CSV table of C-alpha atoms in Angstrom, one decimal:
chain,number,residue,atom,x,y,z
A,5,MET,CA,125.7,-1.3,58.3
A,6,THR,CA,128.6,-3.9,58.7
A,7,ASN,CA,126.5,-7.2,59.9
A,8,ILE,CA,125.3,-9.2,56.9
A,9,GLY,CA,122.5,-10.8,58.7
A,10,GLU,CA,120.9,-6.9,59.8
A,11,LYS,CA,121.5,-5.7,56.1
A,12,VAL,CA,119.3,-9.0,55.1
A,13,VAL,CA,116.6,-8.3,57.5
A,14,CYS,CA,116.3,-4.7,56.8
A,15,LEU,CA,116.5,-5.2,53.3
A,16,VAL,CA,113.8,-7.8,53.2
A,17,ALA,CA,111.3,-5.7,55.6
A,18,TYR,CA,112.0,-2.7,53.7
A,19,HIS,CA,110.8,-4.3,50.6
A,20,ILE,CA,107.7,-5.9,52.1
A,21,PHE,CA,106.7,-2.7,53.4
A,22,PHE,CA,107.3,-0.5,50.5
A,23,MET,CA,105.9,-3.2,48.0
A,24,LEU,CA,102.5,-3.5,50.4
A,25,PHE,CA,102.3,0.6,50.1
A,26,VAL,CA,102.6,0.8,46.5
A,27,TRP,CA,100.1,-2.0,46.0
A,28,SER,CA,97.6,-0.3,48.4
A,29,TYR,CA,98.3,3.2,47.0
A,30,TRP,CA,97.8,2.1,43.5
A,31,LYS,CA,94.5,0.3,44.2
A,32,THR,CA,93.3,3.4,45.9
A,33,ILE,CA,94.3,5.7,43.0
A,34,PHE,CA,92.7,3.3,40.1
A,35,THR,CA,89.6,1.7,41.8
A,36,LEU,CA,86.7,3.7,40.0
A,37,PRO,CA,84.1,4.7,42.5
A,38,MET,CA,81.1,2.8,42.7
A,39,ASN,CA,77.9,4.8,41.2
A,40,PRO,CA,74.2,3.9,42.3
A,41,SER,CA,72.5,1.2,40.1
A,42,LYS,CA,70.0,1.7,37.8
A,43,GLU,CA,67.4,1.0,39.9
A,44,PHE,CA,68.1,4.3,41.7
A,45,HIS,CA,67.6,6.2,38.3
A,46,LEU,CA,64.6,8.0,37.5
A,47,SER,CA,62.7,6.5,34.3
A,48,TYR,CA,62.4,8.9,31.5
A,49,SER,CA,58.8,9.4,32.2
A,50,ASP,CA,59.5,10.2,35.9
A,51,LYS,CA,62.1,12.8,34.9
A,52,GLU,CA,59.7,14.6,32.4
A,53,SER,CA,56.6,14.6,34.9
A,54,LEU,CA,59.1,15.9,37.5
A,55,GLU,CA,60.4,18.5,35.4
A,56,ARG,CA,56.7,19.3,34.2
A,57,GLU,CA,55.2,19.7,37.3
A,58,PRO,CA,55.7,22.5,39.9
A,59,ARG,CA,57.3,22.4,42.6
A,60,GLY,CA,54.8,20.8,45.2
A,61,GLU,CA,52.8,17.9,46.1
A,62,SER,CA,53.0,16.9,42.2
A,63,GLN,CA,56.5,16.1,42.4
A,64,GLN,CA,56.3,14.7,46.0
A,65,GLU,CA,53.9,12.0,44.1
A,66,VAL,CA,56.7,11.7,41.6
A,67,LEU,CA,59.7,11.1,44.3
A,68,ARG,CA,57.4,9.2,46.6
A,69,ARG,CA,56.5,6.7,43.5
A,70,ALA,CA,60.2,6.3,42.2
A,71,ALA,CA,61.4,5.7,45.5
A,72,LYS,CA,58.7,3.1,47.2
A,73,ASP,CA,60.4,-0.1,46.5
A,74,LEU,CA,64.0,1.3,47.4
A,75,PRO,CA,66.0,0.2,50.5
A,76,ILE,CA,66.4,4.1,51.5
A,77,TYR,CA,65.9,5.0,55.1
A,78,THR,CA,67.6,8.5,55.1
A,79,ARG,CA,66.3,11.6,54.3
A,80,THR,CA,67.1,15.7,54.0
A,81,MET,CA,66.9,17.7,56.8
A,82,SER,CA,63.4,19.0,56.0
A,83,GLY,CA,62.2,15.2,55.6
A,84,ALA,CA,62.5,14.9,52.1
A,85,ILE,CA,63.4,11.7,49.9
A,86,ARG,CA,67.5,12.6,49.0
A,87,TYR,CA,67.0,13.6,45.1
A,88,CYS,CA,70.3,14.9,42.8
A,89,ASP,CA,69.1,16.9,40.2
A,90,ARG,CA,72.5,16.5,38.4
A,91,CYS,CA,72.5,12.8,38.3
A,92,HIS,CA,68.5,12.4,38.2
A,93,LEU,CA,68.5,9.7,40.6
A,94,VAL,CA,67.2,8.9,43.9
A,95,LYS,CA,70.2,8.8,46.3
A,96,PRO,CA,71.0,5.4,48.3
A,97,ASP,CA,71.5,5.8,51.8
A,98,ARG,CA,75.4,7.3,52.6
A,99,CYS,CA,75.4,8.2,49.0
A,100,HIS,CA,76.6,11.9,48.2
A,101,HIS,CA,77.1,13.7,45.0
A,102,CYS,CA,80.9,14.9,44.6
A,103,SER,CA,81.3,18.3,42.9
A,104,VAL,CA,84.9,17.3,41.9
A,105,CYS,CA,83.8,13.7,39.9
A,106,ASP,CA,80.6,15.3,39.2
A,107,LYS,CA,78.6,12.2,40.1
A,108,CYS,CA,77.2,10.5,43.0
A,109,ILE,CA,79.4,8.0,44.9
A,110,LEU,CA,78.4,5.5,47.1
A,111,LYS,CA,79.0,5.5,50.3
A,112,MET,CA,81.4,8.6,50.0
A,113,ASP,CA,84.3,9.7,53.0
A,114,HIS,CA,85.6,12.4,51.0
A,115,HIS,CA,87.5,13.3,47.7
A,116,CYS,CA,91.0,13.1,48.4
A,117,PRO,CA,93.5,14.9,46.3
A,118,TRP,CA,96.7,13.0,47.4
A,119,VAL,CA,95.4,10.0,45.4
A,120,ASN,CA,93.0,12.3,42.7
A,121,ASN,CA,90.0,9.8,43.4
A,122,CYS,CA,87.2,9.9,45.7
A,123,VAL,CA,87.4,7.5,48.7
A,124,GLY,CA,83.7,5.5,49.1
A,125,PHE,CA,82.6,2.1,49.0
A,126,SER,CA,84.6,0.6,46.2
A,127,ASN,CA,88.1,1.4,47.5
A,128,TYR,CA,87.7,2.6,51.3
A,129,LYS,CA,89.5,-0.6,52.7
A,130,PHE,CA,92.3,0.1,50.4
A,131,PHE,CA,92.6,3.7,51.6
A,132,LEU,CA,92.6,2.2,55.2
A,133,LEU,CA,95.7,0.1,54.1
A,134,PHE,CA,97.4,3.0,52.2
A,135,LEU,CA,97.3,5.0,55.3
A,136,ALA,CA,98.5,1.8,57.8
A,137,TYR,CA,101.3,0.8,55.2
A,138,SER,CA,102.6,4.2,54.5
A,139,LEU,CA,102.6,4.6,58.0
A,140,LEU,CA,104.7,1.5,59.1
A,141,TYR,CA,106.8,2.4,56.0
A,142,CYS,CA,108.0,6.0,57.5
A,143,LEU,CA,108.2,4.4,61.0
A,144,PHE,CA,110.2,1.3,59.7
A,145,ILE,CA,112.8,4.3,58.0
A,146,ALA,CA,112.9,6.5,61.0
A,147,ALA,CA,113.7,3.6,63.1
A,148,THR,CA,116.2,2.1,61.2
A,149,ASP,CA,117.5,5.8,60.6
A,150,LEU,CA,117.7,6.5,64.3
A,151,GLN,CA,120.7,5.3,65.4
A,152,TYR,CA,122.8,7.1,62.8
A,153,PHE,CA,121.0,10.0,63.1
A,154,ILE,CA,122.0,10.3,66.8
A,155,LYS,CA,125.5,9.7,65.8
A,156,PHE,CA,125.3,12.6,63.3
A,157,TRP,CA,124.5,14.9,66.0
A,158,THR,CA,127.2,13.0,68.3
A,159,ASN,CA,129.8,13.4,65.6
A,160,GLY,CA,130.3,9.7,64.9
A,161,LEU,CA,129.8,9.3,61.6
A,162,PRO,CA,132.3,9.3,59.2
A,163,ASP,CA,133.0,12.5,57.3
A,164,THR,CA,131.0,11.6,54.0
A,165,GLN,CA,128.3,13.2,52.0
A,166,ALA,CA,126.4,10.7,53.4
A,167,LYS,CA,125.3,12.9,56.7
A,168,PHE,CA,122.8,15.0,55.1
A,169,HIS,CA,120.9,12.0,53.4
A,170,ILE,CA,120.3,10.3,57.0
A,171,MET,CA,119.4,13.7,58.9
A,172,PHE,CA,117.1,14.9,55.9
A,173,LEU,CA,115.6,11.2,55.6
A,174,PHE,CA,114.9,11.0,59.2
A,175,PHE,CA,113.2,14.1,59.7
A,176,ALA,CA,111.2,13.5,56.3
A,177,ALA,CA,110.1,10.3,57.9
A,178,ALA,CA,109.3,11.5,61.2
A,179,MET,CA,107.1,14.1,60.1
A,180,PHE,CA,105.2,12.0,57.9
A,181,SER,CA,104.6,9.5,60.5
A,182,VAL,CA,103.3,12.3,62.7
A,183,SER,CA,101.0,13.4,60.3
A,184,LEU,CA,99.8,10.0,59.1
A,185,SER,CA,99.4,8.1,62.6
A,186,SER,CA,96.8,10.8,63.3
A,187,LEU,CA,95.0,10.7,60.0
A,188,PHE,CA,95.3,6.6,60.1
A,189,GLY,CA,93.8,6.9,64.0
A,190,TYR,CA,91.0,8.9,62.8
A,191,HIS,CA,89.6,6.7,60.0
A,192,CYS,CA,90.3,3.7,62.3
A,193,TRP,CA,87.6,5.4,64.9
A,194,LEU,CA,85.7,6.0,61.7
A,195,VAL,CA,85.7,2.2,60.9
A,196,SER,CA,84.9,1.4,64.6
A,197,LYS,CA,81.8,3.5,64.7
A,198,ASN,CA,80.8,2.8,61.1
A,199,LYS,CA,80.6,6.3,59.9
A,200,SER,CA,82.3,7.9,57.1
A,201,THR,CA,83.7,11.5,57.2
A,202,LEU,CA,80.8,13.1,56.1
A,203,GLU,CA,78.6,11.6,58.5
A,204,VAL,CA,80.5,12.9,61.2
A,205,PHE,CA,80.0,16.5,59.9
A,206,ARG,CA,76.3,15.9,59.3
A,207,ALA,CA,74.7,12.6,60.9
A,208,PRO,CA,72.5,10.8,58.8
A,209,ILE,CA,68.8,11.7,59.0
A,210,PHE,CA,66.2,8.9,59.3
A,211,HIS,CA,62.5,9.7,59.0
A,212,HIS,CA,62.2,9.7,62.8
A,213,ARG,CA,65.2,12.1,63.4
A,214,THR,CA,68.9,12.5,63.4
A,215,ASP,CA,70.9,9.4,64.4
A,216,LYS,CA,74.7,9.7,64.5
A,217,ASN,CA,74.9,5.9,65.2
A,218,GLY,CA,72.1,4.8,62.8
A,219,PHE,CA,74.5,2.6,60.8
A,220,SER,CA,76.5,1.5,63.8
A,221,LEU,CA,76.2,-2.6,64.3
A,222,GLY,CA,78.8,-3.0,67.1
A,223,PHE,CA,82.6,-2.7,66.8
A,224,SER,CA,82.8,-6.5,65.0
A,225,LYS,CA,80.1,-6.0,62.6
A,226,ASN,CA,81.4,-2.6,61.7
A,227,LEU,CA,84.8,-3.9,61.0
A,228,ARG,CA,83.7,-6.4,59.0
A,229,GLN,CA,81.6,-4.5,56.4
A,230,VAL,CA,84.7,-2.8,55.7
A,231,PHE,CA,87.1,-6.0,55.7
A,232,GLY,CA,85.0,-8.6,55.3
A,233,ASP,CA,84.2,-12.2,57.0
A,234,GLU,CA,87.6,-13.9,55.5
A,235,LYS,CA,90.2,-12.9,57.9
A,236,LYS,CA,92.9,-13.8,55.4
A,237,TYR,CA,92.4,-10.8,53.1
A,238,TRP,CA,92.2,-8.0,55.6
A,239,LEU,CA,95.8,-7.1,55.4
A,240,LEU,CA,95.5,-7.6,51.6
A,241,PRO,CA,94.9,-4.8,49.4
A,242,VAL,CA,92.0,-7.0,47.5
A,243,PHE,CA,87.9,-6.0,47.7
A,244,SER,CA,86.7,-7.9,50.6
A,245,SER,CA,83.9,-5.5,51.8
A,246,LEU,CA,80.4,-6.7,52.2
A,247,GLY,CA,77.3,-5.5,50.9
A,248,ASP,CA,76.5,-3.8,47.8
A,249,GLY,CA,76.9,-0.3,48.5
A,250,CYS,CA,73.4,0.6,47.8
A,251,SER,CA,71.7,-0.6,51.0
A,252,PHE,CA,73.3,-1.3,54.8
A,253,PRO,CA,71.7,-2.6,57.8
A,254,THR,CA,70.6,0.2,59.9
A,255,CYS,CA,69.8,0.4,64.0
A,256,LEU,CA,66.8,2.2,63.7
A,257,VAL,CA,65.6,3.5,66.9
A,258,ASN,CA,61.8,3.6,65.3
A,259,GLN,CA,60.6,1.7,62.3
A,260,ASP,CA,60.1,4.0,59.2
A,261,PRO,CA,56.5,3.9,58.1
A,262,GLU,CA,57.5,4.8,54.8
A,263,GLN,CA,59.1,1.2,54.3
A,264,ALA,CA,57.7,-2.2,54.9
A,265,SER,CA,57.0,-3.2,58.4
A,266,THR,CA,58.6,-6.2,60.3
A,267,PRO,CA,56.5,-9.2,61.0
A,268,GLY,CA,54.8,-9.7,64.1
A,269,GLY,CA,54.9,-6.1,65.7
A,270,LEU,CA,58.6,-6.6,66.1
A,271,ASN,CA,60.6,-3.3,67.6
A,272,SER,CA,63.4,-2.4,65.5
A,273,THR,CA,65.4,-1.3,68.3
A,274,CYS,CA,69.1,-1.7,68.7
A,275,LYS,CA,70.1,-3.4,72.1
A,276,ASN,CA,73.1,-5.8,72.9
A,277,GLU,CA,74.1,-6.4,69.1
A,278,ASN,CA,70.4,-7.7,68.6
A,279,HIS,CA,69.8,-5.6,65.2
A,280,LEU,CA,66.3,-5.8,63.1
A,281,PHE,CA,67.5,-4.6,60.1
A,282,PRO,CA,65.1,-3.1,57.4
A,283,ALA,CA,63.8,-4.4,54.3
A,284,LYS,CA,65.3,-7.0,51.8
A,285,PRO,CA,67.8,-4.9,49.3
A,286,LEU,CA,67.6,-4.8,45.5
A,287,ARG,CA,70.3,-7.5,45.1
A,288,ASP,CA,70.9,-10.0,48.0
A,289,SER,CA,74.5,-9.9,49.7
A,290,GLN,CA,76.3,-12.8,50.4
A,291,SER,CA,77.2,-11.1,53.8
A,292,HIS,CA,76.4,-12.9,57.0
A,293,LEU,CA,75.6,-9.1,58.2
A,294,LEU,CA,73.0,-9.1,55.7
A,295,THR,CA,71.6,-12.4,55.9
A,296,ASP,CA,71.7,-13.8,59.5
A,297,THR,CA,68.9,-14.3,61.5
A,298,HIS,CA,68.4,-10.8,62.7
A,299,SER,CA,68.7,-9.0,59.3
A,300,TRP,CA,66.7,-8.1,56.3
A,301,LEU,CA,63.6,-9.6,57.2
A,302,ASP,CA,61.2,-9.8,54.3
A,303,ILE,CA,58.1,-11.5,55.4
A,304,GLY,CA,54.9,-9.5,55.0
A,305,ALA,CA,56.8,-7.1,52.8
A,306,LYS,CA,54.5,-7.8,50.1
A,307,ALA,CA,51.7,-7.2,52.0
A,308,GLU,CA,52.9,-3.6,52.7
A,309,LYS,CA,54.3,-2.8,49.4
A,310,SER,CA,51.0,-1.4,48.0
A,311,LYS,CA,51.0,1.3,50.9
A,312,VAL,CA,54.7,1.8,51.1
A,313,GLY,CA,55.4,5.6,50.2
A,314,MET,CA,52.0,6.7,50.1
A,315,SER,CA,51.3,8.0,53.6
A,316,ASN,CA,53.6,10.4,54.8
A,317,PRO,CA,52.3,14.1,53.6
A,318,ALA,CA,55.7,15.4,55.2
A,319,LEU,CA,58.2,14.4,52.5
A,320,THR,CA,58.8,17.1,50.2
A,321,MET,CA,61.1,17.3,47.1
A,322,GLU,CA,65.0,18.7,47.9
A,323,ASN,CA,67.6,19.1,45.8
A,324,GLU,CA,70.8,17.9,47.6
A,325,THR,CA,74.3,18.0,46.1
């Protein structure tokens, strides 16, 4: 490059993309995955009872008693409460046990070897931004290198050792751009549908049936659940996701009889963004998704509390890792 203005613009743009890429990559790697809170862990007496009792109705009773006040709505394939026998806890919705980390991860998406970390509730936004900025970084390099790459093939470049660098840089940036664009596009689709990679391969199972769109609240709310309500933070790798990772708004086709029912005989059917969400979570979230007039209804929950978790004989314990 010979033009000073062109040099300045390219250097400034390059370093902006580079710093955002490194920042988001760093946050993805070093943000610790969130684990279920203590409310989901079995008490010492419950663990003893579970180990002492034979597999059957007695163990079912222990798990029902442990899970009756928890905001869980997903089940195993056999209809059992999702229980991790390695962490000794009742799994929150969308939580899975990572065999690499050997712990349960909230809203686990996958374990990524490229960042040597689990991608889950605590760092999913950082992972998305890492993909976005690495893609922009590679596209910028390929675009600024393209004219010199063309000159290389048309013998328009001076005869220097920089020829090899120009050729290698363009091929490397272009190939990474292709792979990153497909991966980034896939995760954009996941965000729009409010799904994780694991939920695509195995749809969440609620009490009534399997529902692959059970957590989808519509595009706008799905986006805000990952990026937050304040748009000024959307493009920065700072944590702004909504909720606590232990409980999520859901669009149930039929009310789960194991949980407190909504007042007034309201039907929790998902239609046109009018979502009636499950009972109140363990910790109130400041999220508008979880605190608007359509969400987390707890009127009459006390009246139903004594009956929760005691009426479904179909629930059987199933260890799931």
